[in-house]
Amino acid sequence: MSEPLIQLKQMTKTYGKGLAAMQALCGVDLTINSGEFVAIMGPSGSGKSTVMNILGCLDIPTTGSYFFQGIEVNTLSRNQRALLRRHYLGFVFQGFNLLSRTSALENVELPLIYRGMPTAERHVRARKALDIVGLTGWEDHSPAELSGGQQQRVAIARAIVTEPTVLLADEPTGNLDSARSREVMEMLCAFNRDLGITIIMVTHEPDMAEYAKRIVHFVDGLIASDTLTEQKP
Amino acid sequence: MIWNALLLALREIRRNLLRSALTTLGIIIGIAAVIIMVTVGNGVTAKVGEQISSLGSNLLMIRAGGRGLSGTAVKPFSLEDAKAISQQISHLNAVAPSASKSTTAIFGNKNWSTTITGITEAYIIATNWVIGDGRDFSPSELRSGAMSCIIGNTVWRELFEEQAALGSKIRLNSLSCTVVGILKAKGQAFGRDQDDTILIPLRSFQRRIAGNQDVSMISVSVDDGFATEKVQKQTQQLLRDRRHIAGNEDDDFFILDTKEITATLTGTTKILTSLLGAVAAISLLVGGIGIMNIMLVSVTERTREIGTRLAIGALEREVLLQFLVEAMVLSCLGGFLGIVLAVISSIIISKVIDVPFILDLGIILVACAFSAAVGIVFGYFPARRAAQLDPIEALRHE
């Protein structure tokens, strides 16, 4: 492996200015290689969301640098970062964030529309993604007609339909019961294993973190521990 | 990219069908109001012009008596005056002296109050009358003062109930008079029924009905394409000389130029049309503000959604374009429906108030351009606001 997929170097993030300044990250070094499944844990206010926003190219660090496939993200413009998200990243949010009154199929198609994919190919890809998450036959249902687990599966289909390099999941099981949570986690594991998608997931549930291959603990804006989990057979 | 924006915008409109329809309604009403006002206004203007030209084209009406000087003795014209005008002034098509009087016409057991006018052969030409049935007076009838008459459509209807009238004798002032012709209807002009009239030879009128040689009006028809102003000046001077009016005295007659009346009245209706159009344009502006309002609400309401779009890789300008296209689709759709509505209602209104339906393509083009402009102008501000949202803040928005 020539260079790591993701590399954070002495990264800090400060919100606000002067006396009201709040340091969310105080010098984080983190390297993530292609094919990893990393769980980021930590109490609230530990900086895990901040790090997630930066990894997702939604935000830029105050100091230090973030290299994505060797590209220094800090130096990119807002539009360049949007293009980076469009072509390399997939997002799964805690609140699903599906478009209401819009069919599952159209929701999954959305990132492909921004990629400018022709209609026919777009339909095929979106149906295939829905099939992968086990929602064949639910294409025309709007989010209101789907259960929470199904909604999250639509959201996951939307994230993987573009075949991203990295899938970022922010508390993907936060709004689900334990059975649904396990379904979602097994799905993520399968993507990591079978499709080789690098997954970075924020969670505060140790059970869910167990599915990952590596767990990074954040406390007070610093990495407290970085351990590999025992792999299940 | 435009195609993508259009696709996304159309999906968005479909998602909020009722709201989109209500927003569009503002534009529909605005555009329709402007076009209806202008179209009906043009119809009214045309109708006024039509009524005036039914009096006679390029016509000067010269009446004895000063302007507003009622009560003072009116010095009438004579046939000599008319002759002098036709001999001394060039570019005239017809000079028609006439005299008239209110009277009652009787036929069988019916009677009808109407106006009886004594005319010469030039009158029919000067005043644009057309004989619908029967014939004009013969030269010998005019010369000899025969008791023949040509009746207007209203008189025909009232006395004869639209039955055969030619050759019948009607009584005017206890004089028996043969109907030789019926005039084709001209309709109303300025609230007066032009068809309520009976024409007889001027000589018969003077001798048998008025008992004098007076001429109360001279209608002068000027050749087509020749300025009436000049003829009016010359005629005025000529009549002043003939009536011995000193340089500092006012005229004791007045000349009415139908062209002047046309200009004044159509000018008035045109001003009214633009005024109403301007008022209607305000409602269009209100419609545009309605679009901006809805788009702003929509941006706030859809903050999370915009955050999602930005997170999955929408560019700022793509979000901007989506909202802009959405506003433009709404306003252009409103414009189109407004035009359809306006054309249909204008046709109906024109029918009801009996004015010609004149569709001005210019105002339709202006309406199209304006509705597109409304979309751009009032859509831009909300669209920019959406595009500049911070994706992290937007995603966190409840």
XYZ file of C-alpha atoms in Angstrom:
631
model
C 0.000 0.000 0.000
C 1.673 3.188 -1.226
C -0.208 5.847 0.742
C -2.997 5.655 3.292
C -6.546 6.437 2.211
C -7.094 8.955 4.977
C -4.479 10.747 7.019
C -5.075 13.354 9.723
C -2.001 15.241 10.912
C -2.020 17.267 14.146
C -5.506 18.366 13.359
C -7.281 20.899 15.593
C -10.680 22.462 15.347
C -11.755 25.541 17.269
C -15.284 26.914 17.214
C -15.912 30.536 18.037
C -13.334 33.221 18.759
C -11.557 34.862 21.671
C -12.858 34.014 25.148
C -15.844 32.156 23.739
C -13.582 29.889 21.711
C -14.196 26.208 22.218
C -11.588 23.727 21.149
C -13.323 20.610 19.847
C -10.192 18.826 18.613
C -6.758 19.359 20.147
C -4.279 17.806 17.740
C -5.493 14.514 16.301
C -3.316 12.135 14.312
C -5.202 9.338 12.596
C -4.485 7.127 9.625
C -7.107 4.947 7.988
C -6.227 2.532 5.221
C -8.375 1.329 2.389
C -10.695 -1.523 3.368
C -10.862 -0.735 7.069
C -14.046 -0.660 9.159
C -13.506 1.893 11.903
C -15.877 2.724 14.738
C -15.418 6.090 16.406
C -16.668 6.200 19.973
C -16.663 8.643 22.800
C -18.941 10.612 25.109
C -20.804 13.607 23.747
C -18.570 16.644 23.370
C -15.525 14.469 22.867
C -15.097 15.676 19.304
C -16.270 12.594 17.478
C -18.925 14.483 15.469
C -16.406 17.171 14.603
C -13.973 14.622 13.301
C -16.756 13.010 11.326
C -17.694 16.339 9.683
C -14.082 16.914 8.725
C -13.633 13.388 7.411
C -16.834 13.922 5.403
C -15.322 17.076 3.872
C -18.260 19.077 5.216
C -15.906 21.099 7.398
C -12.220 21.977 7.394
C -9.794 21.820 10.313
C -8.599 25.038 11.969
C -4.973 23.884 11.947
C -3.229 20.718 10.859
C -4.095 18.872 7.699
C -6.369 16.234 6.276
C -5.167 14.168 3.343
C -7.706 12.165 1.371
C -5.948 9.866 -1.117
C -2.989 12.203 -0.892
C -5.062 15.330 -1.608
C -4.933 17.995 1.070
C -8.625 18.711 1.689
C -7.966 21.970 3.642
C -6.822 23.641 0.455
C -9.923 22.716 -1.563
C -12.746 25.160 -2.251
C -16.309 24.529 -1.150
C -17.227 23.314 -4.619
C -14.189 21.059 -4.902
C -15.102 19.471 -1.590
C -18.671 18.937 -2.869
C -17.262 17.161 -5.915
C -15.044 15.048 -3.674
C -18.107 14.041 -1.640
C -20.042 13.335 -4.804
C -17.468 10.986 -6.259
C -15.816 9.307 -3.275
C -18.046 9.501 -0.220
C -21.345 8.009 0.884
C -23.269 9.283 3.891
C -25.649 7.526 6.289
C -27.195 9.788 8.912
C -28.785 9.025 12.271
C -31.988 10.785 11.168
C -32.039 8.999 7.787
C -32.574 12.362 6.022
C -34.652 10.992 3.206
C -36.690 13.368 1.070
C -40.283 13.176 2.244
C -43.125 12.570 -0.205
C -40.537 11.126 -2.572
C -40.406 7.460 -3.503
C -37.630 5.204 -2.240
C -36.379 4.831 -5.800
C -36.178 8.602 -6.350
C -34.388 9.014 -3.025
C -31.771 6.477 -4.035
C -31.450 8.048 -7.469
C -30.620 11.485 -6.044
C -26.805 11.175 -5.890
C -26.794 9.685 -9.373
C -28.733 12.683 -10.692
C -25.995 14.949 -9.353
C -23.487 12.744 -11.129
C -25.402 13.412 -14.336
C -26.129 9.750 -15.047
C -28.625 9.006 -17.846
C -32.146 8.039 -16.716
C -32.125 4.399 -17.817
C -28.798 3.584 -16.176
C -29.859 5.511 -13.088
C -32.990 3.391 -12.665
C -31.045 0.156 -13.045
C -28.409 1.211 -10.503
C -30.989 2.472 -7.992
C -33.078 -0.717 -8.248
C -29.958 -2.799 -7.773
C -29.001 -0.812 -4.669
C -32.491 -1.257 -3.225
C -32.239 -4.965 -4.007
C -28.928 -5.182 -2.131
C -30.532 -3.708 1.011
C -33.488 -6.080 0.601
C -36.148 -3.570 -0.423
C -37.187 -5.025 -3.765
C -40.868 -4.251 -4.212
C -40.745 -1.113 -2.046
C -39.374 1.185 -4.752
C -42.517 3.301 -5.080
C -43.161 3.795 -1.375
C -42.464 7.138 0.218
C -40.519 7.311 3.522
C -43.781 7.859 5.444
C -44.947 4.440 4.273
C -41.766 2.705 5.444
C -40.681 1.567 8.912
C -37.610 3.092 10.566
C -35.466 0.099 9.635
C -36.636 0.241 6.064
C -35.992 3.996 5.921
C -32.428 3.476 7.121
C -31.989 0.772 4.494
C -33.149 3.234 1.821
C -30.625 5.718 3.198
C -27.906 3.048 3.030
C -28.915 2.204 -0.542
C -28.599 5.904 -1.370
C -25.109 5.949 0.159
C -23.809 2.884 -1.693
C -25.535 3.406 -5.040
C -22.582 5.519 -6.178
C -20.131 2.771 -5.098
C -18.213 5.186 -2.869
C -14.659 4.695 -1.691
C -15.623 5.573 1.879
C -18.946 5.192 3.627
C -19.431 7.569 6.551
C -22.122 6.563 8.995
C -23.119 8.935 11.800
C -24.891 6.878 14.474
C -26.644 4.775 11.831
C -28.446 2.702 14.473
C -29.279 5.587 16.806
C -32.977 5.570 15.946
C -33.458 1.809 15.588
C -34.323 -1.037 17.934
C -31.698 -3.727 18.566
C -32.965 -6.246 15.996
C -33.031 -3.590 13.244
C -29.669 -2.284 14.440
C -28.105 -5.725 13.988
C -29.569 -5.970 10.465
C -28.042 -2.635 9.541
C -24.672 -3.520 11.052
C -24.542 -6.845 9.259
C -25.282 -5.041 6.034
C -22.417 -2.603 6.644
C -20.084 -5.510 7.443
C -21.079 -7.177 4.202
C -20.307 -4.041 2.187
C -16.938 -3.781 3.866
C -16.157 -7.443 3.303
C -17.663 -8.036 -0.155
C -17.427 -4.662 -1.876
C -14.270 -3.477 -0.160
C -15.866 -0.204 0.909
C -13.986 1.554 3.706
C -16.440 2.329 6.497
C -16.101 4.937 9.222
C -18.913 4.913 11.753
C -19.663 7.042 14.783
C -21.575 5.248 17.519
C -21.966 5.340 21.248
C -23.251 1.796 21.503
C -20.442 -0.689 22.347
C -22.513 -3.555 20.846
C -22.523 -1.857 17.497
C -18.866 -0.904 17.692
C -18.091 -4.607 18.088
C -18.970 -5.124 14.427
C -16.079 -2.897 13.352
C -12.518 -4.106 12.897
C -11.036 -1.145 14.728
C -12.357 1.101 17.482
C -11.076 4.638 18.069
C -12.067 6.286 21.360
C -12.235 10.045 21.616
C -12.085 11.898 24.914
C -11.870 15.713 25.177
C -10.811 16.211 21.592
C -8.020 13.669 21.676
C -7.718 10.028 20.771
C -7.748 8.072 24.037
C -7.388 4.602 22.584
C -7.123 2.978 19.182
C -7.629 -0.801 19.252
C -8.275 -3.604 16.805
C -11.225 -5.839 17.717
C -11.114 -9.590 17.692
C -12.559 -10.711 14.410
C -15.423 -13.102 14.498
C -14.927 -16.130 12.328
C -26.946 20.675 -15.735
C -30.033 22.702 -16.702
C -31.756 19.433 -17.520
C -30.842 18.054 -14.095
C -32.080 21.199 -12.393
C -35.329 20.989 -14.322
C -35.776 17.344 -13.326
C -35.156 18.124 -9.654
C -37.369 21.203 -9.756
C -40.259 19.339 -11.371
C -40.015 16.590 -8.753
C -40.107 19.270 -6.083
C -43.208 20.894 -7.594
C -44.910 17.494 -7.805
C -44.124 16.883 -4.140
C -45.963 20.062 -3.141
C -48.708 20.120 -5.701
C -51.288 22.121 -3.749
C -48.808 24.727 -2.597
C -47.369 25.056 -6.077
C -50.859 25.463 -7.520
C -51.752 28.208 -5.040
C -48.480 30.019 -5.661
C -49.075 29.858 -9.379
C -52.559 31.250 -8.874
C -51.079 34.627 -7.920
C -49.252 34.836 -11.228
C -52.221 33.483 -13.175
C -54.464 36.212 -11.793
C -51.851 38.924 -12.318
C -51.097 38.011 -15.917
C -54.751 37.421 -16.749
C -55.774 40.756 -15.224
C -53.215 42.690 -17.267
C -54.115 40.999 -20.536
C -57.879 41.242 -19.975
C -57.654 44.948 -19.140
C -55.573 45.721 -22.187
C -57.584 43.511 -24.554
C -60.976 44.790 -23.447
C -59.609 48.340 -23.366
C -58.438 48.006 -26.955
C -61.858 46.653 -27.861
C -63.563 49.660 -26.300
C -61.210 52.032 -28.114
C -61.949 50.301 -31.398
C -65.677 50.433 -30.698
C -65.528 54.181 -30.047
C -63.649 54.656 -33.311
C -66.229 52.545 -35.098
C -69.105 54.603 -33.714
C -67.495 57.837 -34.785
C -66.733 56.600 -38.272
C -70.387 55.552 -38.570
C -71.210 59.272 -38.377
C -69.248 59.747 -41.569
C -65.618 59.607 -42.422
C -63.527 62.773 -42.473
C -66.648 64.691 -41.636
C -67.006 68.297 -40.519
C -70.375 69.108 -39.019
C -71.144 72.806 -39.131
C -74.029 73.975 -36.987
C -75.501 77.416 -36.629
C -75.388 79.008 -33.178
C -72.496 79.844 -30.902
C -70.973 77.327 -28.580
C -73.148 77.125 -25.490
C -75.087 80.240 -26.453
C -78.556 78.819 -26.119
C -81.467 81.217 -25.897
C -79.955 83.858 -28.158
C -81.389 84.062 -31.610
C -79.658 81.625 -33.887
C -78.884 82.856 -37.319
C -79.344 79.892 -39.635
C -77.412 79.038 -42.758
C -78.893 79.108 -46.217
C -78.467 76.934 -49.266
C -76.221 79.686 -50.624
C -73.757 79.104 -47.798
C -73.493 75.437 -48.720
C -73.057 76.306 -52.358
C -70.316 78.795 -51.499
C -68.452 76.181 -49.490
C -68.564 73.602 -52.251
C -67.450 76.168 -54.840
C -64.696 77.945 -52.929
C -63.063 75.175 -50.955
C -61.189 72.384 -52.644
C -60.689 68.721 -51.709
C -64.294 68.214 -50.683
C -66.111 64.981 -51.343
C -69.594 66.226 -50.498
C -71.273 69.264 -48.969
C -74.659 68.424 -47.541
C -76.938 71.139 -46.152
C -79.736 69.790 -43.980
C -82.432 70.867 -41.578
C -84.281 68.798 -39.052
C -87.163 68.830 -36.662
C -88.808 66.504 -34.186
C -92.103 65.171 -35.343
C -94.534 62.284 -35.037
C -94.850 59.779 -37.815
C -98.120 57.888 -38.178
C -98.862 54.722 -40.085
C -102.208 52.984 -39.671
C -102.895 52.916 -35.927
C -99.237 53.300 -34.919
C -97.398 56.482 -34.236
C -93.788 57.129 -33.401
C -91.912 60.270 -32.371
C -88.801 60.708 -34.382
C -86.635 63.287 -36.114
C -87.294 64.299 -39.642
C -84.374 65.635 -41.654
C -84.492 67.470 -44.946
C -81.535 66.519 -47.133
C -79.928 67.006 -50.508
C -78.308 64.317 -52.652
C -74.919 64.831 -50.942
C -76.222 63.896 -47.495
C -76.286 60.122 -47.942
C -72.660 60.203 -49.192
C -71.377 62.593 -46.529
C -72.876 60.682 -43.607
C -72.070 57.156 -44.790
C -75.677 55.987 -45.000
C -76.445 52.906 -47.074
C -79.894 52.325 -48.523
C -80.796 48.786 -47.521
C -84.038 48.462 -49.381
C -85.706 50.593 -52.049
C -83.924 53.582 -53.597
C -82.434 57.016 -53.071
C -84.410 60.169 -53.990
C -84.439 60.874 -57.697
C -83.117 64.274 -58.900
C -86.646 65.267 -59.867
C -87.987 64.458 -56.397
C -85.228 66.591 -54.861
C -85.855 69.420 -57.276
C -89.614 69.455 -57.057
C -89.925 68.877 -53.322
C -91.878 65.640 -53.625
C -93.384 64.061 -50.516
C -91.167 60.961 -50.584
C -89.200 59.692 -47.603
C -86.463 57.266 -46.692
C -86.932 55.788 -43.229
C -84.385 54.569 -40.689
C -84.378 51.024 -39.391
C -85.943 51.911 -36.030
C -88.807 53.779 -37.672
C -89.362 50.821 -39.999
C -89.497 48.477 -37.030
C -91.794 50.679 -34.963
C -94.256 51.641 -37.694
C -94.168 48.621 -39.985
C -92.945 45.895 -37.625
C -90.353 45.090 -40.278
C -93.017 44.252 -42.833
C -93.127 45.570 -46.411
C -93.032 49.361 -46.266
C -91.947 50.503 -49.712
C -94.732 52.419 -51.434
C -96.743 52.791 -48.212
C -97.825 56.233 -47.164
C -97.028 57.532 -43.717
C -98.272 60.760 -42.226
C -95.825 63.437 -41.116
C -97.334 66.573 -39.615
C -100.638 65.684 -41.302
C -98.860 65.430 -44.632
C -98.923 62.186 -46.525
C -95.525 60.905 -47.565
C -94.511 57.851 -49.628
C -91.777 55.561 -48.355
C -89.263 54.972 -51.151
C -86.337 53.513 -49.224
C -85.180 52.007 -45.968
C -81.730 52.741 -44.522
C -79.426 49.970 -43.424
C -79.037 49.999 -39.625
C -76.046 51.895 -38.169
C -76.771 51.269 -34.505
C -76.169 53.452 -31.487
C -73.590 56.199 -31.370
C -72.951 57.903 -28.025
C -76.272 56.833 -26.602
C -78.312 58.132 -29.519
C -80.109 55.790 -31.892
C -78.938 56.860 -35.326
C -81.568 54.697 -37.014
C -84.423 56.647 -35.457
C -84.744 59.052 -38.368
C -86.786 59.934 -41.430
C -85.130 61.624 -44.422
C -87.088 63.718 -46.912
C -85.888 66.059 -49.680
C -84.672 69.364 -48.204
C -86.907 71.351 -50.485
C -89.995 69.433 -49.277
C -88.875 69.958 -45.684
C -88.412 73.697 -46.097
C -91.655 74.224 -47.964
C -94.072 71.831 -46.286
C -92.744 71.277 -42.804
C -90.533 74.156 -41.671
C -92.069 76.859 -43.813
C -88.752 78.711 -44.251
C -85.510 78.498 -46.241
C -83.278 77.756 -43.290
C -80.461 75.223 -43.199
C -79.508 74.216 -39.647
C -76.495 72.052 -40.397
C -73.984 71.637 -43.180
C -72.125 68.324 -43.276
C -68.859 68.568 -45.161
C -67.062 65.397 -46.152
C -63.382 65.928 -46.923
C -61.550 63.810 -49.483
C -59.834 60.757 -47.993
C -56.268 61.378 -46.936
C -56.688 65.127 -46.882
C -56.217 67.026 -43.640
C -59.524 68.228 -42.218
C -57.792 70.949 -40.174
C -57.041 73.038 -43.230
C -60.560 72.666 -44.617
C -61.937 73.567 -41.217
C -59.920 76.816 -41.126
C -60.895 77.797 -44.647
C -64.570 77.028 -44.026
C -64.531 79.025 -40.818
C -63.051 82.046 -42.567
C -65.485 81.740 -45.446
C -68.505 81.539 -43.160
C -67.270 84.456 -41.044
C -67.020 86.573 -44.171
C -70.432 85.494 -45.412
C -72.032 86.154 -42.036
C -70.225 89.485 -41.600
C -68.567 88.689 -38.338
C -66.054 91.332 -37.291
C -62.479 90.301 -36.472
C -62.942 90.550 -32.684
C -66.296 88.789 -32.507
C -66.858 85.151 -31.740
C -68.205 82.748 -34.325
C -71.977 82.369 -34.302
C -71.624 78.827 -35.615
C -69.391 75.942 -34.769
C -67.542 73.283 -36.684
C -67.285 69.791 -35.238
C -64.525 67.637 -36.673
C -65.232 63.893 -36.233
C -61.507 63.224 -36.507
C -60.929 65.493 -33.544
C -63.655 63.747 -31.546
C -62.148 60.401 -32.480
C -58.738 61.499 -31.300
C -60.098 62.879 -28.028
C -62.268 59.874 -27.200
C -59.843 57.160 -28.257
C -57.150 59.080 -26.390
C -59.303 58.927 -23.270
C -60.021 55.213 -23.576
C -56.345 54.550 -24.227
C -55.370 56.386 -21.056
C -58.005 54.425 -19.143
C -56.684 51.191 -20.622
C -53.128 51.931 -19.559
C -54.334 52.981 -16.129
C -56.268 49.745 -15.605
C -53.350 47.789 -17.037
C -51.038 49.445 -14.532
C -53.347 48.573 -11.642
C -53.450 44.995 -12.908
C -49.649 44.993 -13.142
C -49.538 45.642 -9.401
C -51.389 42.383 -8.834
C -48.729 40.714 -10.966
C -46.079 42.186 -8.689
C -47.982 40.852 -5.694
C -48.034 37.464 -7.393
C -44.261 37.639 -7.788
C -43.822 38.468 -4.125
C -46.050 35.476 -3.392
C -43.609 33.265 -5.246
C -40.684 34.709 -3.326
C -42.544 34.214 -0.053
C -43.340 30.584 -0.802
C -39.810 29.907 -1.983
C -38.375 31.430 1.193
C -40.703 29.351 3.365
C -39.771 26.371 1.315
C -36.056 26.999 1.822
C -36.531 27.173 5.578
C -38.766 24.127 5.611
C -36.409 22.148 3.434
C -33.206 23.177 5.221
C -32.399 19.608 6.258
C -33.131 18.384 2.795
C -30.825 21.004 1.294
C -28.192 19.894 3.809
C -28.632 16.317 2.619
C -28.318 17.368 -1.009
C -25.142 19.332 -0.259
C -23.731 16.406 1.758
C -24.229 13.890 -1.016
C -22.390 16.138 -3.405
C -24.702 18.819 -4.814
C -22.754 21.919 -5.840
C -23.790 25.325 -4.602
C -24.788 26.369 -8.087
C -26.830 23.206 -8.578
C -28.922 23.969 -5.513
C -29.210 27.583 -6.658
C -30.307 26.505 -10.105
C -32.802 24.002 -8.744
C -34.591 26.641 -6.684
C -34.372 29.207 -9.461
C -35.779 26.792 -12.012
C -38.501 25.855 -9.548
C -39.532 29.499 -9.204
C -39.337 30.006 -12.949
C -41.378 26.920 -13.756
C -44.052 28.134 -11.341
C -44.119 31.650 -12.746
C -43.956 30.604 -16.401
C -46.672 28.022 -15.862
C -48.685 30.760 -14.170
C -47.984 33.039 -17.116
C -49.125 30.425 -19.615
C -52.312 29.589 -17.729
C -52.906 33.311 -17.188
C -52.735 33.936 -20.938
C -55.168 31.096 -21.632
C -57.540 32.352 -18.950
C -57.231 35.925 -20.211
C -57.979 35.034 -23.821
C -61.049 33.021 -22.851
C -62.397 35.682 -20.473
C -61.624 38.505 -22.908
C -63.658 36.748 -25.604
C -66.566 36.350 -23.176
C -66.348 39.904 -21.815
C -66.102 41.356 -25.323
C -69.247 39.447 -26.264
C -71.109 40.582 -23.168
C -70.294 44.305 -23.407
C -70.458 44.173 -27.196
C -67.024 45.409 -28.191
C -64.746 43.825 -30.783
C -62.227 41.238 -29.491
C -58.794 42.536 -30.414
C -55.906 40.381 -29.230
C -52.676 42.326 -28.935
C -49.757 39.932 -29.491
C -47.417 42.486 -27.981
C -49.056 42.338 -24.557
C -48.904 38.527 -24.647
C -45.184 38.631 -25.367
C -44.745 41.172 -22.591
C -46.713 38.882 -20.260
C -44.479 35.922 -21.150
C -41.315 37.935 -20.624
C -42.644 39.420 -17.419
C -43.618 36.101 -15.873
C -40.179 34.661 -16.662
C -38.599 37.777 -15.172
C -40.751 37.436 -12.050
C -39.437 33.894 -11.639
C -35.810 34.987 -11.949
C -36.046 38.121 -9.832
C -38.172 36.728 -7.024
C -36.652 33.261 -7.181
C -33.050 34.396 -7.017
C -32.997 35.600 -3.429
C -34.445 32.417 -1.886
C -32.333 30.269 -4.221
C -29.135 31.988 -3.174
C -30.099 31.592 0.435
C -30.585 27.856 -0.083
C -27.314 27.466 -1.946
C -25.282 29.239 0.719
C -26.506 27.111 3.610
C -23.788 25.432 5.634
C -24.379 21.688 5.158
C -23.516 20.874 8.792
C -25.909 23.477 10.179
C -28.541 22.454 7.654
C -28.301 18.784 8.561
C -28.697 19.606 12.241
C -31.740 21.832 11.555
C -34.935 20.509 13.110
